[in-house]
XYZ file of C-alpha atoms in Angstrom:
493
model
C -11.122 -0.478 31.584
C -10.530 0.444 27.583
C -12.745 -2.174 26.206
C -15.456 -1.159 28.294
C -15.157 2.619 27.158
C -15.564 1.054 23.962
C -18.363 -0.526 24.590
C -19.889 2.552 25.864
C -19.309 4.981 22.630
C -20.415 2.059 20.696
C -23.557 1.513 22.722
C -23.761 5.434 21.960
C -23.385 5.350 18.633
C -25.626 2.325 18.018
C -28.709 4.559 19.743
C -27.925 7.125 17.293
C -28.153 6.046 13.833
C -30.349 8.460 12.517
C -30.639 11.719 9.921
C -33.612 14.625 9.290
C -36.042 15.079 7.193
C -37.916 17.981 6.334
C -40.657 18.688 9.040
C -39.531 16.355 11.496
C -40.418 17.560 14.998
C -37.255 16.276 17.102
C -34.829 19.064 15.670
C -36.953 21.201 18.129
C -34.714 19.599 20.926
C -31.386 21.365 19.712
C -30.321 24.194 22.013
C -31.148 27.633 21.309
C -27.255 28.439 22.635
C -25.686 26.057 20.220
C -21.935 27.291 19.193
C -21.841 24.143 16.520
C -24.077 22.536 15.023
C -22.785 19.310 12.106
C -25.638 17.286 10.638
C -24.677 14.053 8.984
C -26.807 11.365 7.160
C -25.228 8.131 7.953
C -27.781 5.931 5.746
C -26.195 8.000 2.485
C -22.234 7.586 3.794
C -23.141 4.137 4.250
C -23.618 3.895 0.412
C -20.694 5.147 -0.301
C -18.989 3.599 1.799
C -19.744 0.322 -0.115
C -21.170 -1.193 2.924
C -22.846 -3.830 1.195
C -25.115 -6.655 3.060
C -21.528 -8.639 3.284
C -19.443 -5.973 4.437
C -21.662 -4.848 7.093
C -21.515 -8.554 8.126
C -17.639 -8.147 8.151
C -17.888 -4.915 10.155
C -20.135 -6.524 13.055
C -17.891 -9.251 13.314
C -15.210 -7.013 14.023
C -17.105 -4.418 16.191
C -17.816 -8.104 18.539
C -14.319 -8.955 18.837
C -13.615 -5.464 19.467
C -16.415 -5.213 22.423
C -15.529 -9.068 23.401
C -17.260 -9.892 26.819
C -18.769 -6.905 27.304
C -21.231 -7.506 25.196
C -21.357 -11.038 25.155
C -25.058 -11.628 23.535
C -24.836 -12.183 20.030
C -28.282 -11.995 19.362
C -28.106 -8.068 21.046
C -24.929 -7.159 18.751
C -26.628 -8.480 15.897
C -29.903 -6.742 16.160
C -28.068 -3.140 16.778
C -25.524 -3.777 14.188
C -27.040 -5.623 10.948
C -30.397 -3.919 11.509
C -30.083 -0.874 13.122
C -34.234 0.271 12.989
C -34.513 -2.281 15.668
C -33.185 0.067 18.143
C -36.065 2.437 18.101
C -33.962 5.138 15.935
C -35.018 6.634 12.412
C -32.371 5.228 9.941
C -33.596 7.843 7.274
C -33.330 10.686 9.356
C -30.047 13.056 9.950
C -27.994 12.781 12.998
C -27.521 16.236 14.395
C -23.866 16.689 16.566
C -24.118 20.015 18.808
C -21.406 21.672 21.281
C -22.954 24.442 23.565
C -20.944 27.615 23.725
C -17.880 27.859 25.000
C -17.490 24.266 25.065
C -19.760 23.328 28.310
C -21.269 20.625 26.563
C -21.540 18.057 23.384
C -24.349 15.937 22.278
C -26.239 14.054 19.874
C -29.478 14.381 18.723
C -31.358 11.693 16.966
C -35.173 10.709 15.723
C -37.032 8.603 17.743
C -39.072 5.952 15.927
C -40.301 3.740 18.871
C -40.295 4.790 22.199
C -40.329 1.068 23.700
C -37.925 -0.160 21.687
C -35.681 2.589 22.817
C -35.930 1.243 25.850
C -36.287 -2.132 25.219
C -32.524 -1.315 23.867
C -31.363 0.466 27.008
C -32.709 -2.238 29.452
C -30.730 -4.435 27.714
C -27.325 -2.323 27.909
C -28.735 -2.338 31.756
C -28.509 -5.639 31.833
C -25.190 -5.665 31.057
C -24.202 -3.163 33.082
C -23.424 -0.603 30.389
C -25.717 2.260 31.816
C -27.748 2.834 34.723
C -31.493 1.741 35.181
C -34.147 4.189 33.242
C -35.561 6.576 34.888
C -38.805 8.923 33.937
C -38.683 12.378 34.652
C -40.112 15.950 32.987
C -42.132 13.265 30.124
C -39.470 12.151 29.405
C -36.535 8.571 30.411
C -33.211 8.904 31.142
C -30.360 7.350 31.907
C -26.511 7.521 32.657
C -23.950 5.258 30.558
C -20.707 6.327 31.075
C -19.652 9.663 31.214
C -22.872 10.323 29.081
C -26.356 11.267 29.686
C -28.822 9.315 27.657
C -32.450 11.118 27.281
C -35.437 10.433 24.847
C -39.420 11.383 24.539
C -41.763 9.740 21.762
C -39.963 12.060 19.119
C -36.450 12.415 20.187
C -33.345 11.064 21.923
C -30.473 13.355 22.959
C -27.268 12.145 24.361
C -24.971 14.879 26.015
C -21.449 14.867 27.469
C -19.933 17.265 29.954
C -17.301 18.853 28.205
C -15.467 21.210 30.907
C -16.864 19.916 34.135
C -19.525 18.483 36.428
C -21.011 14.824 35.827
C -23.420 13.473 33.145
C -26.354 13.386 35.467
C -26.077 17.212 35.777
C -26.971 17.815 32.459
C -30.779 15.575 33.072
C -32.718 18.901 33.314
C -30.540 20.603 30.267
C -31.719 17.452 28.686
C -35.655 17.587 29.759
C -35.918 21.166 28.555
C -34.610 20.742 25.147
C -37.022 17.549 24.667
C -39.677 20.130 25.863
C -38.855 22.788 23.075
C -41.675 23.922 20.695
C -41.811 25.584 17.360
C -40.342 28.765 17.477
C -37.515 27.877 19.888
C -34.146 26.171 19.568
C -31.185 26.297 16.809
C -33.979 24.940 14.704
C -35.758 28.378 14.919
C -32.755 30.221 13.655
C -31.628 31.529 10.060
C -28.510 29.479 10.409
C -30.433 26.296 10.949
C -32.077 27.593 7.077
C -28.542 28.097 5.764
C -27.615 24.157 6.563
C -30.891 23.191 5.391
C -30.224 25.122 1.965
C -26.607 23.748 1.575
C -25.374 20.745 -0.024
C -23.004 17.936 1.448
C -22.967 15.219 3.253
C -21.895 16.165 6.443
C -22.713 20.275 7.112
C -21.542 22.517 9.789
C -22.514 25.664 11.265
C -19.956 26.916 14.092
C -19.734 30.522 15.915
C -16.408 31.890 17.584
C -18.936 31.104 21.060
C -17.409 27.902 20.516
C -13.992 28.730 22.114
C -14.030 28.999 25.789
C -13.000 32.562 27.387
C -9.395 31.466 28.313
C -8.698 30.923 24.511
C -10.620 33.889 23.241
C -9.005 36.135 25.825
C -5.530 35.874 23.826
C -7.481 35.746 20.088
C -9.350 38.997 20.684
C -7.231 40.544 23.173
C -6.710 44.526 21.856
C -9.925 44.196 19.570
C -12.850 45.810 20.067
C -14.667 45.288 23.134
C -17.874 45.470 20.610
C -16.968 42.311 19.100
C -19.770 39.879 19.166
C -18.672 36.263 19.232
C -21.714 34.868 18.215
C -21.699 36.996 15.166
C -18.674 35.667 13.901
C -19.205 32.232 12.030
C -18.899 30.104 9.082
C -20.714 27.338 6.858
C -18.882 24.094 6.005
C -19.462 21.195 3.740
C -18.306 18.247 3.067
C -18.845 15.968 0.600
C -17.679 12.316 -0.467
C -17.419 11.982 -4.746
C -15.466 9.420 -6.769
C -11.644 9.865 -5.912
C -12.203 12.977 -3.640
C -13.182 14.313 -1.022
C -14.539 17.966 -1.181
C -14.834 20.481 1.476
C -15.894 24.683 1.758
C -15.773 26.917 4.284
C -17.894 29.944 4.051
C -17.764 32.686 6.108
C -21.184 34.421 7.805
C -20.165 37.511 9.516
C -23.053 39.799 10.641
C -19.883 41.696 13.258
C -19.121 44.867 12.256
C -15.710 45.085 13.928
C -15.014 41.296 12.270
C -16.030 42.584 8.826
C -13.771 45.607 9.341
C -10.417 43.901 9.903
C -11.183 41.349 7.954
C -11.496 44.084 5.137
C -8.074 45.776 6.434
C -6.506 41.980 6.035
C -7.640 41.561 2.775
C -6.216 45.382 1.861
C -3.037 44.060 3.173
C -2.943 40.904 0.764
C -2.694 40.078 -2.998
C -3.146 37.231 -5.143
C -0.071 34.691 -5.790
C 2.121 34.744 -8.517
C 3.540 31.495 -7.990
C 7.052 32.323 -7.716
C 8.023 29.517 -5.118
C 6.291 26.612 -7.067
C 9.769 26.022 -9.018
C 11.563 25.933 -6.180
C 10.489 22.795 -4.683
C 10.076 18.983 -5.694
C 6.887 17.874 -6.469
C 7.013 15.268 -3.623
C 7.533 18.439 -1.035
C 5.704 17.253 2.175
C 3.614 20.332 3.230
C 3.648 23.398 1.405
C 1.868 26.910 1.762
C 1.811 30.357 0.365
C 0.409 33.730 0.229
C 1.403 37.475 -1.271
C 1.410 40.211 1.579
C 2.466 43.837 1.498
C 4.461 43.427 4.644
C 4.688 47.378 5.497
C 0.198 47.539 5.363
C 0.577 44.007 7.618
C 2.611 46.004 10.182
C 0.377 48.967 10.548
C -2.307 46.890 10.929
C -0.649 45.055 13.817
C 0.123 47.918 15.225
C -3.634 48.993 15.255
C -3.974 46.373 17.500
C -2.823 47.746 21.862
C -1.767 44.870 22.269
C 0.906 44.414 19.666
C 1.891 47.662 19.549
C 3.080 47.704 22.913
C 4.971 44.527 22.325
C 6.631 45.608 19.469
C 7.600 49.175 21.308
C 8.679 47.185 24.587
C 10.513 43.897 22.367
C 13.808 43.107 24.276
C 15.195 42.394 21.149
C 16.058 45.710 19.738
C 15.477 44.784 16.444
C 14.249 47.221 13.337
C 10.244 45.684 13.131
C 8.931 48.362 10.769
C 12.291 47.845 8.347
C 11.664 43.946 8.471
C 8.176 43.973 7.521
C 8.287 46.859 5.030
C 11.173 45.153 3.412
C 8.476 42.059 2.400
C 6.531 42.217 -0.413
C 5.084 40.006 -2.600
C 5.152 36.198 -2.266
C 5.786 34.390 0.967
C 6.184 30.363 1.504
C 7.011 28.136 3.719
C 7.865 24.135 3.027
C 8.324 21.070 4.903
C 10.331 18.766 2.498
C 9.650 15.602 4.144
C 7.553 16.218 7.527
C 7.022 12.626 8.413
C 11.007 11.824 8.726
C 12.075 15.535 10.057
C 11.329 18.561 10.956
C 12.997 20.852 8.558
C 11.644 23.829 6.942
C 12.235 26.838 4.906
C 10.490 30.149 4.281
C 10.959 32.504 1.575
C 9.407 35.686 0.965
C 10.084 38.096 -1.972
C 11.515 41.304 -0.653
C 11.979 44.998 -2.313
C 15.785 45.264 -0.460
C 18.026 43.787 2.008
C 18.716 46.977 4.235
C 17.033 45.623 6.887
C 19.698 43.120 7.531
C 21.496 45.793 9.203
C 18.757 45.469 12.414
C 20.436 41.939 12.829
C 23.763 43.480 12.797
C 22.707 45.724 15.972
C 21.916 42.487 17.930
C 25.615 41.712 18.050
C 26.710 43.431 21.017
C 23.494 42.019 22.990
C 24.320 38.438 21.721
C 28.206 38.842 23.325
C 26.436 39.379 26.727
C 24.590 35.757 26.377
C 28.342 34.460 27.466
C 28.074 31.903 24.544
C 24.486 31.334 25.319
C 23.568 32.787 21.960
C 25.945 33.441 18.844
C 24.999 35.353 15.911
C 27.410 34.870 12.961
C 28.131 36.228 9.486
C 28.020 33.294 7.022
C 29.124 35.199 4.011
C 27.468 38.647 1.934
C 23.625 38.863 3.412
C 23.709 35.635 5.191
C 23.804 34.772 9.178
C 23.414 31.657 11.065
C 21.712 31.670 14.063
C 22.381 29.458 17.623
C 20.586 29.520 20.695
C 21.881 26.684 23.876
C 18.866 26.178 24.999
C 15.866 28.211 22.517
C 13.439 27.561 26.049
C 15.531 31.561 26.694
C 13.708 32.614 23.769
C 10.451 30.902 24.180
C 10.802 28.707 21.293
C 11.173 24.962 23.171
C 13.334 23.724 24.712
C 16.601 22.063 23.485
C 19.499 23.581 21.003
C 18.326 25.732 18.002
C 19.972 26.636 14.711
C 18.291 29.300 12.303
C 19.898 30.095 8.832
C 18.372 33.478 7.353
C 19.576 36.327 5.201
C 18.674 37.523 1.132
C 19.660 35.463 -1.918
C 18.337 37.027 -5.355
C 16.179 39.088 -3.658
C 14.549 36.568 -1.727
C 14.853 36.185 1.851
C 15.086 32.900 3.449
C 14.742 31.447 6.817
C 15.584 27.849 7.809
C 16.817 25.075 10.333
C 18.770 23.135 7.805
C 21.355 25.412 6.077
C 21.520 22.437 2.676
C 17.854 23.550 1.950
C 18.959 26.993 1.189
C 18.710 27.178 -3.099
C 18.276 23.971 -3.295
C 16.626 23.320 -6.780
C 14.385 20.036 -7.842
C 16.499 17.825 -9.989
C 13.263 16.736 -11.561
C 9.629 17.895 -11.447
C 8.946 20.666 -9.644
C 5.480 21.765 -7.813
C 4.674 23.679 -10.635
C 4.324 19.879 -12.421
C 1.894 18.602 -10.090
C -2.235 18.092 -10.553
C -2.621 21.050 -8.771
C 0.228 23.409 -9.653
C -1.338 25.003 -12.596
C -4.517 26.210 -9.995
C -2.009 28.357 -7.528
C -1.501 31.888 -9.332
C -3.985 33.761 -8.988
C -5.232 32.482 -5.045
C -5.076 34.426 -2.343
C -3.804 31.494 -0.437
C -2.819 28.103 -1.183
C -1.691 25.292 0.827
C -0.845 21.498 -0.530
C -0.419 18.154 1.747
C 1.507 15.334 -0.469
C 0.376 11.944 1.275
C 2.553 9.628 -0.994
C 5.282 9.535 1.726
C 2.262 7.706 3.931
C 0.702 5.469 1.403
C 0.368 5.650 -2.350
C -3.338 5.653 -2.290
C -4.215 8.684 -0.066
C -3.205 11.050 -2.913
C -3.024 14.823 -1.445
C -5.094 17.305 -0.012
C -5.056 21.043 -1.059
C -6.745 24.382 0.403
C -6.897 27.657 -1.495
C -8.971 30.712 -1.308
C -10.016 32.623 -4.157
C -11.148 35.534 -2.376
C -9.270 35.560 0.532
C -12.431 34.762 2.519
C -13.731 31.053 1.291
C -11.725 28.398 1.514
C -12.135 25.337 -0.394
C -10.387 22.058 0.670
C -9.842 18.977 -1.738
C -8.793 15.497 -0.841
C -8.009 13.810 -3.924
C -7.083 10.461 -4.161
C -4.830 8.019 -6.637
C -7.776 6.252 -7.607
C -10.420 8.756 -9.679
C -13.105 6.030 -10.377
C -13.747 4.856 -6.756
C -16.053 7.085 -3.924
C -13.190 7.695 -1.683
C -15.001 6.799 1.742
C -15.240 3.285 -0.069
C -11.516 4.014 -0.704
C -10.931 4.678 2.894
C -12.930 1.960 4.222
C -10.787 -0.935 2.370
C -7.702 0.894 3.477
C -8.687 0.567 7.542
C -9.103 -3.248 6.363
C -13.166 -3.333 6.357
């Protein structure tokens, strides 16, 4: 069954080898209620990956081995993989991926260069029992392949899959309507589509909060104004594959007034990084993230949300949350030294005083009533150890939990491994890394060191210079070869 499913998706992939030239009418089939649209040029990616004729033959041989007897016709496999244009799909144009609002369904759109060739290909799939018989309806031809409906006209081909409920055949009428759309209809007629066309990148994506199903949106927007329009909260992302690195930029495209006001308040509660904790960690630290915050303003902002305000006021844990938040002002960082081999973490935060620690002393009478299930111990001046027999009682997962926290050198710390407190790097620190000099002055900075996984993968950084836009780079050790070509080599193609 697993091999059969692989064959189905490879078949759909091969049917979708395409991209988008200006003026091509096939883009009219993009749905107007798309909450996510991504444009990809597979031909460009293939060239950047260094897939020459010999390598493509190698890929074909490996795909044949995966497909096994499900596609026993060597002639069919060679026809599709070694010469995709034989499928009737335009190789020069972009392929579009889309997801409709609330993740109801997902699809792929490609341009048809030969309707008869597409029909021949699907008939061959039908003979291999990979799809149903071809049917004519509403001016298009359609069939079902696994849980995916494939429909095509003289101009475009769409492959759609239900994500939440229903069967592939239920999408027939939606697919027919998309293939009949005219100028001025669908996503291609929107300003968002124009933004995508004006953006440079090997992969360009535009998505809105309408992508999320209602059960996920409700908790995120609880207490936010009912005037919030999810469709007007969007982001445009571009991804480019260059020599030695992959570069992504995420740009917010927000026209909703409620969300813009909220973002402006968040910006006022944050400032630029001072880089205080770069010298605290070794250069081979697995994951590191930092930002600069004014805890008092963050607390005020959280209290503007009725739901959060109620949580603070009715909390069963008698903590002075205002005192804790107001004490934090400056750089805040969290690090996972070796996430591949342990769950150890440590968080540091600049604090203006240590008076807020008194609120933890007030917890001791409550802890004493737990019958030993929870313990809060003093571990020296301004230092505590917290233990729970089962963290599930605090909604923090199952099993025993131990945390150490306190204030040392005007820095609050919280960790699940007390050996990390105050630990200094013996050699190079994060400040000595290739990216260390770019942290100070940013609104956010995060880094992942892949050296522990495989030497060639290098590192990944994510930064925000202004608190709105996000810039991401995945930098390989080999700076001379395109990152896609390096990944192909690592995979083994």
